[in-house]
PDB file of C-alpha atoms in Angstrom:
ATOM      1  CA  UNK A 669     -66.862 -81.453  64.674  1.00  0.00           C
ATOM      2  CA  UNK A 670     -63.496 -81.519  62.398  1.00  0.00           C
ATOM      3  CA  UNK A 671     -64.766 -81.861  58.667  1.00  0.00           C
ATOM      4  CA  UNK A 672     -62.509 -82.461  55.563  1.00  0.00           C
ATOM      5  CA  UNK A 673     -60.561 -79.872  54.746  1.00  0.00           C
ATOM      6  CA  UNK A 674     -59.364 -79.239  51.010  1.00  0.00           C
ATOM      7  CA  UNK A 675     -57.249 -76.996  49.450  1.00  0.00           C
ATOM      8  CA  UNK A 676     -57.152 -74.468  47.638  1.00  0.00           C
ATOM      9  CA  UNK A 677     -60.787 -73.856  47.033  1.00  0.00           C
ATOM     10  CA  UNK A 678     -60.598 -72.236  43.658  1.00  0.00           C
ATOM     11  CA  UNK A 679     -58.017 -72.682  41.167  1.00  0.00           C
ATOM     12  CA  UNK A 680     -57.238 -71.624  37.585  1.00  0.00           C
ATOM     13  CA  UNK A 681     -54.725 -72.906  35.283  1.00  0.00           C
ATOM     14  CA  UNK A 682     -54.335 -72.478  31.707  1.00  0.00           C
ATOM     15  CA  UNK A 683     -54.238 -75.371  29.348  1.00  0.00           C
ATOM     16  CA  UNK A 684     -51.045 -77.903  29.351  1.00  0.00           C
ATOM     17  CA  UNK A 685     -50.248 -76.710  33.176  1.00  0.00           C
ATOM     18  CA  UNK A 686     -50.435 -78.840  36.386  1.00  0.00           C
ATOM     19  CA  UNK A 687     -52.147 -78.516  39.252  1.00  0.00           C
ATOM     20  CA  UNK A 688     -51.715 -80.137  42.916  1.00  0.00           C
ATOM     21  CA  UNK A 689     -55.061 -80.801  44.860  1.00  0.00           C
ATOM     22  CA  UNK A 690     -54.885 -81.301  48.949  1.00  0.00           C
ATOM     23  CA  UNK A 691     -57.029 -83.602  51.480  1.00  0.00           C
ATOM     24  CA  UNK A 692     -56.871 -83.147  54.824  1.00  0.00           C
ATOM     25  CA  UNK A 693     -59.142 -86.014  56.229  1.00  0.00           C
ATOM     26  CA  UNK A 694     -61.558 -85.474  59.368  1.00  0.00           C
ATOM     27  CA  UNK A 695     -58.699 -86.697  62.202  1.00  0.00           C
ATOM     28  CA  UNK A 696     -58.321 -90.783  62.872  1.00  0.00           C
ATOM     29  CA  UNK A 697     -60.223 -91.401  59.250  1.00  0.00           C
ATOM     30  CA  UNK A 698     -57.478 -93.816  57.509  1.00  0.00           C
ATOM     31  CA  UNK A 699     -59.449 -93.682  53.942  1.00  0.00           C
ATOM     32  CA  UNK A 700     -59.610 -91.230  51.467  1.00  0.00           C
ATOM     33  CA  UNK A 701     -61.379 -90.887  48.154  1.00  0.00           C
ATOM     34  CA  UNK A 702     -61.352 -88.551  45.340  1.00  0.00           C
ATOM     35  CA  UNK A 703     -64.140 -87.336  43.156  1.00  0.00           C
ATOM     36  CA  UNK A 704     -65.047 -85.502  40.232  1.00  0.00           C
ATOM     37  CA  UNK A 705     -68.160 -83.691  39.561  1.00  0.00           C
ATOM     38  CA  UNK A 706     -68.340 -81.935  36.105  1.00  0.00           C
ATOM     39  CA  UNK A 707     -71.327 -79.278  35.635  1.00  0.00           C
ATOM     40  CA  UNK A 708     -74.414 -80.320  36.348  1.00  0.00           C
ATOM     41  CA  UNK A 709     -73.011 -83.946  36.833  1.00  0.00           C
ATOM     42  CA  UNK A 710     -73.097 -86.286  39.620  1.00  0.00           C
ATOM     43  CA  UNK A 711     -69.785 -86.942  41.576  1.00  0.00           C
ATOM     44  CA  UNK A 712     -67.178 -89.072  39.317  1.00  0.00           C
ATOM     45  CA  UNK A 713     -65.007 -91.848  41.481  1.00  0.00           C
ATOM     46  CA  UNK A 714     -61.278 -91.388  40.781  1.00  0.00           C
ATOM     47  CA  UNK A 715     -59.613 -93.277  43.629  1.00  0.00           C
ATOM     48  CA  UNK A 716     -59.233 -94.125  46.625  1.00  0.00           C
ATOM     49  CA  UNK A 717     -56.395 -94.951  49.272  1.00  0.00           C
ATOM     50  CA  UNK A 718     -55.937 -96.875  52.761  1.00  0.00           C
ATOM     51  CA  UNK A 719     -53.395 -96.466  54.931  1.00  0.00           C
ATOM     52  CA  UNK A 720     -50.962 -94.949  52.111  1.00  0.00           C
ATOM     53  CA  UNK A 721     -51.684 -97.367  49.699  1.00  0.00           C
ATOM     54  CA  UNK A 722     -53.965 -97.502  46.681  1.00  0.00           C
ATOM     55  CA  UNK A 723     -56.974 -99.546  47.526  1.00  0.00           C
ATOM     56  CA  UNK A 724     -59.322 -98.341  44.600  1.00  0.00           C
ATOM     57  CA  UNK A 725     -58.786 -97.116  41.589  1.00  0.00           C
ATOM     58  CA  UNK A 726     -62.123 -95.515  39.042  1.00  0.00           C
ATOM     59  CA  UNK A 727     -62.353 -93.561  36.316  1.00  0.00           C
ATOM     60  CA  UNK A 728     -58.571 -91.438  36.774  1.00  0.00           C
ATOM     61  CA  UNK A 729     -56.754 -90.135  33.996  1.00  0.00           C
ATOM     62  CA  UNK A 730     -53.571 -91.178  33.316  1.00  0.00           C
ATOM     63  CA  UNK A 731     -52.464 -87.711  33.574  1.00  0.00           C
ATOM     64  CA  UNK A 732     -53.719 -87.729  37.203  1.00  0.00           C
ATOM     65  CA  UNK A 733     -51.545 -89.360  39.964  1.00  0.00           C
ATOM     66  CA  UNK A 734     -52.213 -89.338  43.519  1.00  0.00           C
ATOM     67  CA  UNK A 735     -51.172 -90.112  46.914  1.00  0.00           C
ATOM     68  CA  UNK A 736     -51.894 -90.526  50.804  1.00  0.00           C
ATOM     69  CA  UNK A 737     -49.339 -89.293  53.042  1.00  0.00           C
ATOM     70  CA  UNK A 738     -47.499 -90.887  56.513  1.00  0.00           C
ATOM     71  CA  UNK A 739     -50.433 -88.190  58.112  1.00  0.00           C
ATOM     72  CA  UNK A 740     -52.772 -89.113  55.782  1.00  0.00           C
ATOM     73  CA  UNK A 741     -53.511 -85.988  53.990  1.00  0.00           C
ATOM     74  CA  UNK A 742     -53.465 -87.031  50.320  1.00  0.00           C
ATOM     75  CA  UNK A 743     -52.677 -85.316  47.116  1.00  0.00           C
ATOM     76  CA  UNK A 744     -53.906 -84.805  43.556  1.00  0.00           C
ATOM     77  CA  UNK A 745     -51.813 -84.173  40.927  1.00  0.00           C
ATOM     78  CA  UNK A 746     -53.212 -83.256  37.597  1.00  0.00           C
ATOM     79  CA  UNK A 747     -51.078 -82.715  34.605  1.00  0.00           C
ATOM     80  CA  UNK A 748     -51.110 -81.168  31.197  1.00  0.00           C
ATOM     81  CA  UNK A 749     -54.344 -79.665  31.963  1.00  0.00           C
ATOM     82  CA  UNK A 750     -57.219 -80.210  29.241  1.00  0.00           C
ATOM     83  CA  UNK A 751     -60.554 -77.589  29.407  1.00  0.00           C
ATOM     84  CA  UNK A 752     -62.436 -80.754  30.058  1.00  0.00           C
ATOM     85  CA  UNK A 753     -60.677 -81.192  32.950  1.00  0.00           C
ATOM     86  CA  UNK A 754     -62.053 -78.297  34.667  1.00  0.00           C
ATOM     87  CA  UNK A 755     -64.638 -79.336  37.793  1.00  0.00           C
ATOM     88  CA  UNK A 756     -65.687 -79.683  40.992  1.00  0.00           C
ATOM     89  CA  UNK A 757     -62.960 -82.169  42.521  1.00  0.00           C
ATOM     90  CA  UNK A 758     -64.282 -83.851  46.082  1.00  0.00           C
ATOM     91  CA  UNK A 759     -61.847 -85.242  48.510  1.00  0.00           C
ATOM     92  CA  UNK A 760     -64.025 -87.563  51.497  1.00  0.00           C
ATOM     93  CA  UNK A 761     -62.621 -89.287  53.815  1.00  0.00           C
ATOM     94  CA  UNK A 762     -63.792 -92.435  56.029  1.00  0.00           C
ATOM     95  CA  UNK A 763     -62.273 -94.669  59.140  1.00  0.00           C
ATOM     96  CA  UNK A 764     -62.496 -98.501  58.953  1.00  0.00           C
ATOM     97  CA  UNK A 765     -62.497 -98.672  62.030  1.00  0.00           C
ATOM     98  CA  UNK A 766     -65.854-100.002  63.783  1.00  0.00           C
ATOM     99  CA  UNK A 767     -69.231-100.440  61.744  1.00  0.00           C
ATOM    100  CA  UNK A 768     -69.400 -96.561  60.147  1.00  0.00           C
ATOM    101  CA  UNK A 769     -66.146 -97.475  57.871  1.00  0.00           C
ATOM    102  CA  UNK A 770     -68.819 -97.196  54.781  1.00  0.00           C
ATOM    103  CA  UNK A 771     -70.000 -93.737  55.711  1.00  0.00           C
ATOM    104  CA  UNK A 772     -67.709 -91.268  53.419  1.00  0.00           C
ATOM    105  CA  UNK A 773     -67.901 -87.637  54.542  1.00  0.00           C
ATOM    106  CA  UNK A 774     -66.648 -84.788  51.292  1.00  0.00           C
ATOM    107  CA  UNK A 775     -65.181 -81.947  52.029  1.00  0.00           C
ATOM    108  CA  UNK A 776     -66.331 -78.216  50.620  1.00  0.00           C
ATOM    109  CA  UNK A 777     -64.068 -79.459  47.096  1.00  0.00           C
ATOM    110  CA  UNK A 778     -61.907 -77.614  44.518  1.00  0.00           C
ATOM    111  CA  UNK A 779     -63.433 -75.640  41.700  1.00  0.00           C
ATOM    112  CA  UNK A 780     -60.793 -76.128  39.286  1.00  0.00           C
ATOM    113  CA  UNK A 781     -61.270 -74.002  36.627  1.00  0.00           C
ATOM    114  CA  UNK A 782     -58.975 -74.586  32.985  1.00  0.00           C
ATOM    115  CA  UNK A 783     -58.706 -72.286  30.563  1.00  0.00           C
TER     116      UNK A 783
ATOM    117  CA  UNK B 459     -77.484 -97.013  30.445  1.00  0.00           C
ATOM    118  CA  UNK B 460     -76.313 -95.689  34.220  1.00  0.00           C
ATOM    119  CA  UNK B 461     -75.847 -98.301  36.948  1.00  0.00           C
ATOM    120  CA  UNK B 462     -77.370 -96.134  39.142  1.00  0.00           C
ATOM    121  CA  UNK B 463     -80.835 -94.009  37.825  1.00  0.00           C
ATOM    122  CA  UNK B 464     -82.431 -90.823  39.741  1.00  0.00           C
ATOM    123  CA  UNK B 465     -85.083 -88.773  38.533  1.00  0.00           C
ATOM    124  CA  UNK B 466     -83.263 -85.491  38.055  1.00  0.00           C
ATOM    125  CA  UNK B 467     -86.256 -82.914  38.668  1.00  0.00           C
ATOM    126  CA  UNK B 468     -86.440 -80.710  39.501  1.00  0.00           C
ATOM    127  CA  UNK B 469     -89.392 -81.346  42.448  1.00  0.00           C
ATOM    128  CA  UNK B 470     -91.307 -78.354  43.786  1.00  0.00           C
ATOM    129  CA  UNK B 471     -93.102 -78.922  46.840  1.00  0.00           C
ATOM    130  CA  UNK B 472     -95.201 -76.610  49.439  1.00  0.00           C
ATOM    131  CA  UNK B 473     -93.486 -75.883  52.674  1.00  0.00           C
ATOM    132  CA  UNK B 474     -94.591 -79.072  55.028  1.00  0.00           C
ATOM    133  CA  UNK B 475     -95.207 -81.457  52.633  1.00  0.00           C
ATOM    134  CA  UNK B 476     -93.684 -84.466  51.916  1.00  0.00           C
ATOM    135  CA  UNK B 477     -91.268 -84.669  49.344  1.00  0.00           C
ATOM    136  CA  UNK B 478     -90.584 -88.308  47.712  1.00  0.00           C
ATOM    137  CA  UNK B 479     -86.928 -89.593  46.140  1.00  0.00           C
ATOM    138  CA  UNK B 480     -86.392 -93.210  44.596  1.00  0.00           C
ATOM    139  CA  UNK B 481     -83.323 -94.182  42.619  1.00  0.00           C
ATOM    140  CA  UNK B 482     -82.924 -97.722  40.873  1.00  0.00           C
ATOM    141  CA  UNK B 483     -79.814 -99.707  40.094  1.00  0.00           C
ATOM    142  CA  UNK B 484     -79.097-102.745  38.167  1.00  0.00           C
ATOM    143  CA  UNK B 485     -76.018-103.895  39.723  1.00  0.00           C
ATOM    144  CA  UNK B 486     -77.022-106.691  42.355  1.00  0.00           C
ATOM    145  CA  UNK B 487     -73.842-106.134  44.083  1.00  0.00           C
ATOM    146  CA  UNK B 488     -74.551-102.965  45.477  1.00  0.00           C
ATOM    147  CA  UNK B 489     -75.292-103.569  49.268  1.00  0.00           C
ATOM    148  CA  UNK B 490     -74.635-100.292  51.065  1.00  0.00           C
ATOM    149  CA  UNK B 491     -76.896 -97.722  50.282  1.00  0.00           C
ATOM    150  CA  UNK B 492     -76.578 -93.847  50.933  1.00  0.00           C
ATOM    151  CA  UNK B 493     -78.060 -90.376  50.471  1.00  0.00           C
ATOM    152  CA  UNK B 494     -76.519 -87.239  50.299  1.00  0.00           C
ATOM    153  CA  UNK B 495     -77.852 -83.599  49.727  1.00  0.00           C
ATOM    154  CA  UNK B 496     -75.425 -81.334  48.516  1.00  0.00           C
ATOM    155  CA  UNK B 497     -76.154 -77.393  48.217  1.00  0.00           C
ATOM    156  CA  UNK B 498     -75.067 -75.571  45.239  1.00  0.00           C
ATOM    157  CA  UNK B 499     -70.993 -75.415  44.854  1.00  0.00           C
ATOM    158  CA  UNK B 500     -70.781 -77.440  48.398  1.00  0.00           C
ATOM    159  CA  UNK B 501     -69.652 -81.059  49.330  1.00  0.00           C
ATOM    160  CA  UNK B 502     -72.323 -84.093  49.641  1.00  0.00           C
ATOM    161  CA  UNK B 503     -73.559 -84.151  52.883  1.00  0.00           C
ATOM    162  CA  UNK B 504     -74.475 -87.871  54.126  1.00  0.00           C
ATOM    163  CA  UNK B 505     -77.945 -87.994  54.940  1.00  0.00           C
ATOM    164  CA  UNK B 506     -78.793 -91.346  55.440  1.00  0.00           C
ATOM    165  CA  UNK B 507     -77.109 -94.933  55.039  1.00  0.00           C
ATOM    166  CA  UNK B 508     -78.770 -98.124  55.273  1.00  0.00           C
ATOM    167  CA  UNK B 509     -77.023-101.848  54.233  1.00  0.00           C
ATOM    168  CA  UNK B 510     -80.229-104.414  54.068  1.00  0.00           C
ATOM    169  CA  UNK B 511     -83.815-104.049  52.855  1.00  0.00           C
ATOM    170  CA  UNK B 512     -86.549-101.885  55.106  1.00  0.00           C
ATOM    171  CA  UNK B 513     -86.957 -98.806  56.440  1.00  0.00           C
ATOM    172  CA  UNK B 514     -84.602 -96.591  58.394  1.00  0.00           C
ATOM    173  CA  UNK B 515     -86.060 -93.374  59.860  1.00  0.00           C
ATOM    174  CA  UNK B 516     -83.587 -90.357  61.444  1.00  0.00           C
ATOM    175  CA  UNK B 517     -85.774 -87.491  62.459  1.00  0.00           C
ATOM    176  CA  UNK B 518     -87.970 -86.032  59.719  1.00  0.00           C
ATOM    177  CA  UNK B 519     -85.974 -88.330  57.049  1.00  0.00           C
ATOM    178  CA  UNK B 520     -86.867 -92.086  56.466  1.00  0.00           C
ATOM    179  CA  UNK B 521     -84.789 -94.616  54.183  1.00  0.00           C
ATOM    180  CA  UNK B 522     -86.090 -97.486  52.235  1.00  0.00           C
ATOM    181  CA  UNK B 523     -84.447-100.360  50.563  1.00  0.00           C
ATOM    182  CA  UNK B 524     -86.190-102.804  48.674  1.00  0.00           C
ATOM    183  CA  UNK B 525     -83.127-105.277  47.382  1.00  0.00           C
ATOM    184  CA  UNK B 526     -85.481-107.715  45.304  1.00  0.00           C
ATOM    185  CA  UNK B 527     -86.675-104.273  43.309  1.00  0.00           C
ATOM    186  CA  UNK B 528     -83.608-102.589  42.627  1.00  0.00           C
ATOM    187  CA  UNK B 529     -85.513 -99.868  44.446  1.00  0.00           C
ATOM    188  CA  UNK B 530     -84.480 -97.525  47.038  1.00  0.00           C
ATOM    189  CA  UNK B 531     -86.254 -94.356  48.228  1.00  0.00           C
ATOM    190  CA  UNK B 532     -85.856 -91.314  50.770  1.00  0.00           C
ATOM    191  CA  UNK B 533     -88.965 -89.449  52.239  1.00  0.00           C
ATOM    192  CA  UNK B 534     -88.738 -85.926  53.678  1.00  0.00           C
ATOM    193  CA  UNK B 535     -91.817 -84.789  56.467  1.00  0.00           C
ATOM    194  CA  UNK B 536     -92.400 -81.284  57.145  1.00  0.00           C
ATOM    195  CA  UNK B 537     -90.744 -80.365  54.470  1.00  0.00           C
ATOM    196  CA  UNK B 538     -88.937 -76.776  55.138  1.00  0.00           C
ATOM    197  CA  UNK B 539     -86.798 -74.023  52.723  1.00  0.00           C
ATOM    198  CA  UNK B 540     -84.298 -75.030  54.088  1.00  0.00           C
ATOM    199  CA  UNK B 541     -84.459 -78.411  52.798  1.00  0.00           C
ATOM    200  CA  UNK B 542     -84.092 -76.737  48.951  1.00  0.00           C
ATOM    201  CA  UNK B 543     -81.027 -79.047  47.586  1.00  0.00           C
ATOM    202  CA  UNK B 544     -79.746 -81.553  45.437  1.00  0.00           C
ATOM    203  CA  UNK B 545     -80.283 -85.202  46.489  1.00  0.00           C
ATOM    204  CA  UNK B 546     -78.324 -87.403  45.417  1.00  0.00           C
ATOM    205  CA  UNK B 547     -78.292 -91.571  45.886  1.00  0.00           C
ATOM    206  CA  UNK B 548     -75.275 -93.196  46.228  1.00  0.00           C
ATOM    207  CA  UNK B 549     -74.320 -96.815  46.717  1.00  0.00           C
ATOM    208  CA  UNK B 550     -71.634 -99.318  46.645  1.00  0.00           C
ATOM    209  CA  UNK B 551     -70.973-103.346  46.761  1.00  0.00           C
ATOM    210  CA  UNK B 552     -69.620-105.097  49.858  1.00  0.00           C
ATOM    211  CA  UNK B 553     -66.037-104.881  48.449  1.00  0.00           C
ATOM    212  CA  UNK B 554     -64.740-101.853  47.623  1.00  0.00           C
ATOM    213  CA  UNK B 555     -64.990 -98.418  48.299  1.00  0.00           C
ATOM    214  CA  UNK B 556     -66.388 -96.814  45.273  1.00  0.00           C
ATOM    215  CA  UNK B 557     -69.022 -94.968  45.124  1.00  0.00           C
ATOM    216  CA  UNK B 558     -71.754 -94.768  42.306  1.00  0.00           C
ATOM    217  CA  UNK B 559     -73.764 -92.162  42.398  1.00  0.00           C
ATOM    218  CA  UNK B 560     -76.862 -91.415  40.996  1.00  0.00           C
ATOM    219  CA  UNK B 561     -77.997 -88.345  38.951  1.00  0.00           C
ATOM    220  CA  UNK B 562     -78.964 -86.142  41.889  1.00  0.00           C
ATOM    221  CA  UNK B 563     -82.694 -84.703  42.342  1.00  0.00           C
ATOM    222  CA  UNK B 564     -82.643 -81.105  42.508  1.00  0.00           C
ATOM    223  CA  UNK B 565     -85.720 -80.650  44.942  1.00  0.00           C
ATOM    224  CA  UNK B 566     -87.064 -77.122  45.636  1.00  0.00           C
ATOM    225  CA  UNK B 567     -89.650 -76.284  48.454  1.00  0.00           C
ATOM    226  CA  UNK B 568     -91.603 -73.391  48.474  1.00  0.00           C
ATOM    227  CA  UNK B 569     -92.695 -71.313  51.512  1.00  0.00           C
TER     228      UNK B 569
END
């Protein structure tokens, strides 16, 4: 079965640069969420979006933006990049349609690394 | 203090034995309650979801939910290698789509 796809895998950026994250949902999920898991830590809740539009919003940076696209990959954008910053970043992705609508499934993630 | 606390192990178990996860939460609006197990430098994998109080079994993997406690748990039979991961609880209120996640249990098991 089709799983989340993100990319790229690995990235490394140097302090004060950007980066752009990508979510491909699993195919008909309209939902996607973001994550961050820092070493050792348990996944972080950034934000979330339905149907294009913000529908959740956690613990995001203001230096973070995001956004779900008309074919509802979404996209993280991270700017002026900060060592804490670097992390495991989770995209997951669910359908409201039927009952399962609460069952989020994460893709492989980002290791963002900052140096 | 965490909304959502996990034991974070690790737990070493013999091969075929049963291993034993619990999480507690504080926040009485949680309703929807999930595990994952996530291998090292790989996504959560969703184990497990349950919404009211009980037990759920899938397979070798049962769920319980005890509302009135705060208390919810995830048993493993016949425990295998294979099974060597990071558990992690998650759960989330009726509205909303946030996640909060416990701690994760790193559980190891030993042939």
């Amino acid at each position: 079965a089709a799983g989340v796809i993100q990319s790229p895998r690995h990235l490394i950026k140097e302090k004060r640069e950007t980066a752009t994250l990508k979510c491909y949902p699993i195919p008909r999920h309209d939902t996607v969420y973001w994550y961050q898991q820092g070493p050792g830590q348990d996944p972080q809740f950034l934000i979330s979006f339905y149907e294009k539009m913000q529908s959740d919003k956690g613990s995001i940076p203001d230096r973070f933006s995001a956004q779900q696209f008309s074919d509802y990959h979404s996209e993280l954008n991270m700017s002026s990049l900060e060592l804490g910053d670097s992390a495991l970043y989770f995209c997951a992705s669910s359908s409201l349609a039927g009952l399962a609508y609460y069952e989020q499934y994460f893709g492989p993630g980002t290791r963002l690394t900052v140096t | 203090q965490k909304e959502v606390e996990q034991d974070p192990g690790p737990l070493s178990v013999p091969e075929g034995a049963i291993v034993s996860l619990n999480c507690t939460y504080s926040n009485s609006a949680f309703q929807y309650f999930m595990w994952y197990r996530q291998y090292s430098r790989k996504g959560p994998e969703l184990l497990m979801y349950t919404y009211s109080s009980g037990n759920k079994e899938d397979g070798r993997f049962t769920a319980q939910v005890d509302k009135s406690s705060k208390y919810i748990s995830l048993f493993i039979r016949d425990s295998q290698p294979s099974d060597s991961a990071t558990y992690l609880c998650a759960m989330r209120p009726a509205a909303g789509n946030k996640l909060t996640f416990g701690g994760g249990t790193r559980v190891l098991v030993k042939p």
